[in-house]
CSV table of C-alpha atoms in Angstrom, one decimal:
chain,number,residue,atom,x,y,z
A,160,MET,CA,-13.2,44.1,-23.3
A,161,THR,CA,-10.2,43.4,-25.5
A,162,ARG,CA,-9.6,40.0,-27.2
A,163,ALA,CA,-6.3,39.7,-25.4
A,164,PHE,CA,-8.0,39.8,-22.1
A,165,LEU,CA,-10.5,37.0,-22.8
A,166,PRO,CA,-8.0,34.1,-22.4
A,167,VAL,CA,-6.8,35.5,-19.1
A,168,LEU,CA,-10.4,35.7,-17.8
A,169,ALA,CA,-11.0,32.1,-19.0
A,170,ALA,CA,-8.0,30.9,-17.1
A,171,VAL,CA,-9.0,32.7,-13.9
A,172,LEU,CA,-12.5,31.1,-14.1
A,173,LEU,CA,-11.0,27.7,-14.6
A,174,LEU,CA,-8.6,28.0,-11.7
A,175,CYS,CA,-11.0,29.6,-9.2
A,176,PRO,CA,-13.5,27.2,-7.6
A,177,ALA,CA,-15.5,30.0,-6.1
A,178,CYS,CA,-15.8,31.5,-9.6
A,179,ARG,CA,-16.9,28.2,-11.1
A,180,LYS,CA,-19.5,27.6,-8.3
A,181,GLY,CA,-21.9,30.1,-9.8
A,182,LYS,CA,-21.9,28.2,-13.0
A,183,ASP,CA,-22.9,24.9,-11.4
A,184,ARG,CA,-26.6,23.9,-11.6
A,185,VAL,CA,-28.3,24.4,-8.3
A,186,LEU,CA,-30.6,21.5,-7.2
A,187,ALA,CA,-31.8,22.9,-3.9
A,188,ARG,CA,-31.5,25.8,-1.6
A,189,VAL,CA,-31.5,25.5,2.2
A,190,GLY,CA,-31.3,28.9,3.9
A,191,GLY,CA,-28.1,30.5,2.8
A,192,SER,CA,-26.6,27.2,1.4
A,193,VAL,CA,-27.1,25.5,-1.9
A,194,ILE,CA,-26.8,21.9,-3.2
A,195,THR,CA,-25.2,21.9,-6.6
A,196,GLU,CA,-25.1,19.1,-9.1
A,197,PRO,CA,-21.4,18.5,-8.7
A,198,GLU,CA,-21.9,18.1,-4.9
A,199,PHE,CA,-24.9,15.7,-5.5
A,200,ASP,CA,-22.7,13.6,-7.8
A,201,ARG,CA,-19.8,13.6,-5.4
A,202,LYS,CA,-22.0,12.4,-2.5
A,203,LEU,CA,-23.6,9.8,-4.8
A,204,ALA,CA,-20.2,8.4,-5.6
A,205,GLU,CA,-19.7,7.6,-1.9
A,206,VAL,CA,-22.7,5.3,-1.6
A,207,ALA,CA,-23.0,1.6,-2.5
A,208,PRO,CA,-23.3,0.8,-6.2
A,209,ASN,CA,-26.6,-1.0,-5.8
A,210,TYR,CA,-28.1,2.2,-4.2
A,211,ARG,CA,-26.8,4.4,-7.1
A,212,SER,CA,-28.9,2.4,-9.6
A,213,TYR,CA,-32.0,3.3,-7.5
A,214,VAL,CA,-31.0,7.0,-7.3
A,215,ILE,CA,-31.1,7.3,-11.1
A,216,THR,CA,-34.9,7.0,-10.9
A,217,PRO,CA,-36.9,10.2,-10.2
A,218,SER,CA,-38.2,9.0,-6.8
A,219,GLY,CA,-34.8,7.7,-5.8
A,220,ARG,CA,-33.2,11.0,-6.8
A,221,ARG,CA,-35.6,12.9,-4.7
A,222,GLN,CA,-35.1,10.7,-1.7
A,223,PHE,CA,-31.3,11.1,-2.0
A,224,LEU,CA,-31.7,14.9,-2.4
A,225,ASP,CA,-33.8,14.9,0.8
A,226,VAL,CA,-30.9,13.3,2.6
A,227,LEU,CA,-28.6,16.0,1.4
A,228,ILE,CA,-31.1,18.7,2.4
A,229,ARG,CA,-31.3,17.2,5.9
A,230,GLU,CA,-27.5,17.4,6.1
A,231,LYS,CA,-27.6,21.1,5.1
A,232,ILE,CA,-30.3,21.8,7.7
A,233,VAL,CA,-28.1,20.1,10.4
A,234,LEU,CA,-25.1,22.2,9.2
A,235,GLU,CA,-27.2,25.4,9.3
A,236,ALA,CA,-28.3,24.7,12.8
A,237,ALA,CA,-24.7,24.1,13.9
A,238,ARG,CA,-23.6,27.4,12.3
A,239,VAL,CA,-26.4,29.4,14.0
A,240,SER,CA,-25.5,27.9,17.3
A,241,GLY,CA,-22.2,29.7,17.4
A,242,VAL,CA,-20.2,26.5,18.1
A,243,GLY,CA,-17.9,27.5,15.2
A,244,ARG,CA,-16.6,30.4,17.4
A,245,SER,CA,-15.7,28.1,20.3
A,246,GLN,CA,-12.2,27.4,21.3
A,247,GLU,CA,-12.9,23.6,21.2
A,248,TYR,CA,-13.9,24.0,17.5
A,249,ARG,CA,-10.9,26.0,16.6
A,250,ASP,CA,-8.5,23.6,18.4
A,251,GLN,CA,-10.0,20.5,16.7
A,252,LEU,CA,-10.1,22.3,13.3
A,253,ALA,CA,-6.4,23.1,13.7
A,254,GLU,CA,-5.7,19.5,14.5
A,255,LEU,CA,-7.6,18.4,11.4
A,256,ARG,CA,-5.6,20.8,9.3
A,257,ARG,CA,-2.3,19.5,10.8
A,258,GLN,CA,-3.3,15.9,10.0
A,259,GLU,CA,-4.3,16.8,6.5
A,260,GLU,CA,-1.0,18.7,6.0
A,261,GLU,CA,0.9,15.5,7.1
A,262,LYS,CA,-1.1,13.4,4.7
A,263,LEU,CA,-0.5,15.9,1.9
A,264,ALA,CA,3.3,15.9,2.7
A,265,GLU,CA,3.3,12.0,2.6
A,266,ALA,CA,1.4,12.0,-0.7
A,267,GLY,CA,3.9,14.5,-2.1
A,268,ASP,CA,6.8,12.3,-1.0
A,269,TYR,CA,5.2,9.3,-2.6
A,270,LEU,CA,4.6,11.2,-5.8
A,271,MET,CA,8.1,12.5,-5.9
A,272,THR,CA,9.5,9.0,-5.4
A,273,ARG,CA,7.3,7.4,-8.0
A,274,LEU,CA,8.2,10.1,-10.6
A,275,TRP,CA,11.9,9.6,-9.8
A,276,MET,CA,11.6,5.8,-10.3
A,277,ASP,CA,9.7,6.4,-13.5
A,278,GLY,CA,12.6,8.5,-14.6
A,279,LEU,CA,15.1,5.8,-13.8
A,280,ARG,CA,13.1,3.4,-16.0
A,281,LYS,CA,12.8,5.9,-18.9
A,282,ASN,CA,16.6,6.6,-18.7
A,283,GLY,CA,17.3,2.8,-18.9
A,284,ILE,CA,19.0,2.6,-15.5
A,285,LEU,CA,16.5,-0.1,-14.4
A,286,ALA,CA,16.1,-1.6,-17.9
A,287,VAL,CA,15.9,-5.4,-17.9
A,288,SER,CA,16.5,-7.1,-21.3
A,289,ASP,CA,14.7,-10.3,-22.5
A,290,ASP,CA,18.1,-12.0,-22.6
A,291,GLU,CA,18.7,-11.2,-18.9
A,292,VAL,CA,15.3,-12.6,-18.0
A,293,LYS,CA,15.9,-15.8,-20.0
A,294,ALA,CA,19.3,-16.3,-18.4
A,295,TYR,CA,18.0,-15.9,-14.9
A,296,TYR,CA,15.1,-18.2,-15.5
A,297,LYS,CA,17.4,-20.8,-16.9
A,298,GLU,CA,19.4,-20.8,-13.7
A,299,HIS,CA,16.3,-20.6,-11.4
A,300,PRO,CA,13.3,-22.2,-13.1
A,301,ALA,CA,11.5,-23.4,-9.9
A,302,GLU,CA,9.7,-21.8,-7.0
A,303,ALA,CA,10.2,-23.1,-3.5
A,304,GLN,CA,7.3,-23.9,-1.1
A,305,ALA,CA,8.2,-23.5,2.6
A,306,ARG,CA,7.0,-22.6,6.1
A,307,HIS,CA,8.8,-20.5,8.7
A,308,ILE,CA,8.6,-19.7,12.4
A,309,LEU,CA,9.9,-16.3,13.5
A,310,LEU,CA,11.1,-16.0,17.1
A,311,PRO,CA,12.8,-13.2,19.1
A,312,THR,CA,16.0,-15.1,20.3
A,313,PRO,CA,18.3,-17.8,19.1
A,314,GLU,CA,17.6,-19.8,22.3
A,315,GLU,CA,13.9,-19.9,21.6
A,316,ALA,CA,14.5,-20.8,18.0
A,317,GLU,CA,16.7,-23.7,19.0
A,318,ALA,CA,14.1,-25.0,21.5
A,319,ALA,CA,11.4,-24.7,18.8
A,320,LYS,CA,13.6,-26.7,16.4
A,321,ARG,CA,13.9,-29.5,18.9
A,322,ALA,CA,10.1,-29.4,19.6
A,323,VAL,CA,9.0,-29.6,15.9
A,324,ARG,CA,11.5,-32.4,15.1
A,325,SER,CA,9.9,-34.8,17.7
A,326,GLY,CA,6.5,-35.7,18.8
A,327,PRO,CA,3.4,-37.3,17.4
A,328,GLY,CA,2.1,-36.7,13.9
A,329,ALA,CA,3.7,-35.5,10.7
A,330,LEU,CA,6.6,-33.0,10.8
A,331,SER,CA,4.6,-30.5,8.6
A,332,ALA,CA,1.7,-30.6,11.0
A,333,ARG,CA,3.9,-30.1,14.1
A,334,PHE,CA,5.7,-27.3,12.4
A,335,ALA,CA,2.4,-25.6,11.4
A,336,SER,CA,0.9,-26.0,14.8
A,337,PHE,CA,4.0,-24.5,16.5
A,338,ALA,CA,4.0,-21.6,14.0
A,339,GLN,CA,0.3,-20.8,14.7
A,340,LYS,CA,0.9,-20.6,18.4
A,341,ASN,CA,4.3,-19.0,18.6
A,342,SER,CA,5.5,-17.3,15.4
A,343,LEU,CA,5.9,-13.5,15.5
A,344,ASP,CA,5.1,-13.2,11.8
A,345,ALA,CA,1.4,-12.3,11.9
A,346,ASP,CA,1.2,-12.5,8.1
A,347,THR,CA,2.0,-16.2,8.0
A,348,ALA,CA,1.3,-17.5,11.5
A,349,ALA,CA,-2.4,-18.1,11.0
A,350,ASP,CA,-1.6,-20.3,8.1
A,351,GLY,CA,0.9,-22.4,10.0
A,352,GLY,CA,3.9,-20.3,8.9
A,353,ARG,CA,3.3,-21.1,5.2
A,354,MET,CA,5.0,-18.5,2.9
A,355,ARG,CA,3.7,-17.9,-0.6
A,356,PRO,CA,5.6,-19.9,-3.3
A,357,MET,CA,8.8,-17.9,-4.1
A,358,LEU,CA,11.4,-17.7,-6.8
A,359,LEU,CA,15.0,-17.0,-5.8
A,360,GLY,CA,15.1,-13.2,-5.3
A,361,GLU,CA,11.5,-12.8,-4.0
A,362,ILE,CA,12.5,-13.4,-0.3
A,363,ILE,CA,14.9,-11.6,2.0
A,364,PRO,CA,18.5,-12.8,1.3
A,365,GLU,CA,18.9,-14.4,4.7
A,366,LEU,CA,16.1,-16.9,3.9
A,367,GLU,CA,17.4,-17.8,0.5
A,368,VAL,CA,19.0,-20.8,2.2
A,369,VAL,CA,15.7,-22.5,1.6
A,370,PHE,CA,16.7,-23.0,-2.1
A,371,ARG,CA,19.7,-25.1,-0.9
A,372,MET,CA,17.6,-27.3,1.4
A,373,LYS,CA,16.1,-30.7,0.7
A,374,SER,CA,12.3,-31.2,0.8
A,375,GLY,CA,11.2,-32.1,4.3
A,376,GLU,CA,14.4,-30.5,5.9
A,377,VAL,CA,14.2,-28.2,8.9
A,378,ALA,CA,16.9,-25.5,9.0
A,379,GLY,CA,17.8,-22.7,11.4
A,380,PRO,CA,17.9,-20.7,13.4
A,381,VAL,CA,18.6,-18.2,10.6
A,382,ALA,CA,19.2,-14.6,11.8
A,383,SER,CA,17.7,-11.6,10.1
A,384,LYS,CA,16.8,-8.1,11.0
A,385,LEU,CA,13.3,-9.4,11.9
A,386,GLY,CA,14.5,-12.0,14.4
A,387,TYR,CA,15.4,-15.7,14.2
A,388,HIS,CA,13.8,-18.1,11.7
A,389,LEU,CA,13.2,-21.8,11.5
A,390,LEU,CA,12.5,-23.0,8.0
A,391,LEU,CA,10.7,-26.1,6.8
A,392,LYS,CA,11.0,-26.8,3.0
A,393,GLU,CA,8.0,-28.6,1.7
A,394,GLY,CA,9.1,-28.8,-2.0
A,395,GLU,CA,9.9,-27.1,-5.3
A,396,ARG,CA,7.8,-26.7,-8.4
A,397,PRO,CA,9.2,-25.8,-11.9
A,398,ILE,CA,7.0,-23.1,-13.4
A,399,PRO,CA,6.5,-22.2,-17.0
A,400,PHE,CA,8.5,-19.3,-18.4
A,401,VAL,CA,5.3,-17.4,-19.3
A,402,GLU,CA,4.4,-17.5,-15.6
A,403,ALA,CA,7.8,-16.7,-14.3
A,404,GLU,CA,8.7,-13.9,-16.8
A,405,PRO,CA,7.1,-10.9,-15.1
A,406,ARG,CA,8.3,-12.1,-11.7
A,407,VAL,CA,11.9,-12.6,-12.9
A,408,ARG,CA,11.8,-9.1,-14.6
A,409,ALA,CA,10.7,-7.6,-11.3
A,410,ILE,CA,13.5,-9.4,-9.4
A,411,LEU,CA,16.1,-8.2,-11.8
A,412,GLU,CA,14.8,-4.6,-11.8
A,413,LYS,CA,14.9,-4.6,-8.0
A,414,GLN,CA,18.5,-5.8,-8.0
A,415,LYS,CA,19.4,-3.0,-10.3
A,416,PHE,CA,17.5,-0.5,-8.2
A,417,ASP,CA,19.2,-1.7,-5.0
A,418,ARG,CA,22.7,-1.3,-6.7
A,419,HIS,CA,21.8,2.2,-7.9
A,420,LEU,CA,20.5,3.2,-4.5
A,421,GLN,CA,23.5,1.8,-2.7
A,422,SER,CA,25.8,3.9,-4.8
A,423,PHE,CA,23.8,7.0,-3.7
A,424,GLN,CA,23.5,5.9,-0.1
A,425,SER,CA,27.3,5.7,0.3
A,426,SER,CA,27.4,9.5,0.0
A,427,LEU,CA,24.9,9.9,2.9
A,428,LYS,CA,25.5,9.8,6.7
A,429,VAL,CA,22.9,7.5,8.3
A,430,GLU,CA,22.7,7.7,12.1
A,431,VAL,CA,20.2,5.8,14.3
A,432,THR,CA,19.5,7.8,17.5
A,433,ASP,CA,16.7,5.6,18.9
A,434,ALA,CA,18.2,3.9,21.9
A,435,GLN,CA,15.6,1.2,21.8
A,436,ALA,CA,16.6,0.3,18.3
A,437,GLN,CA,20.3,-0.2,18.9
């Protein structure tokens, strides 16, 4: 065997799982199947951490190996039964492959998008300077605290506005109770419509009206792509720059990304053909 051939052989062995399998330490044999150390470790990684600490003991390792042996026995019995030659098996296996191909395609799309965005950052297209962050923070140093109710029609939103403005108890309590019972926003309804504290730029543009509202004020209906919103502003809180800095940087990066994407989108034809989404 020539020296020139050795690197080629090494590459083949590294890239070929079937070739590597013979090198793996065999822990048990069950009929024509084997349990290798990599398989043992892979299965062990799937169990609860507290059980893993037990498996490192000799008795625990043997018990876990017995579990894997039983799995192999079950698999061998299924193979011998001939079910693998049935049409039902072939159909379900084909469906599993189709689902895995879809997942792989989605993962590939995500990877492509992430690498593209990483490239935008490396090329400076999304770069945000410290001066930009400081200037934005100087203009918007406080986060708003608010609740909202999302409803499907402006008429329902107007009726809700009248309902929460009158009645017994505090306005905030009435608003929260109505949100729990009626809001379409499942993420906030359970907490009485309370949204997480937000800086300007961390909420959809239609709801940025909350930053122009007074504490205790109810506003709306405000139309968005989601429906019709009622807003109750509960207050504002100035936050330290060190707390705001990463959030402001993310806001400014998103603004730059949106502008970059808009310039690309203008060259594409976008057509919605779903009649139910018109």
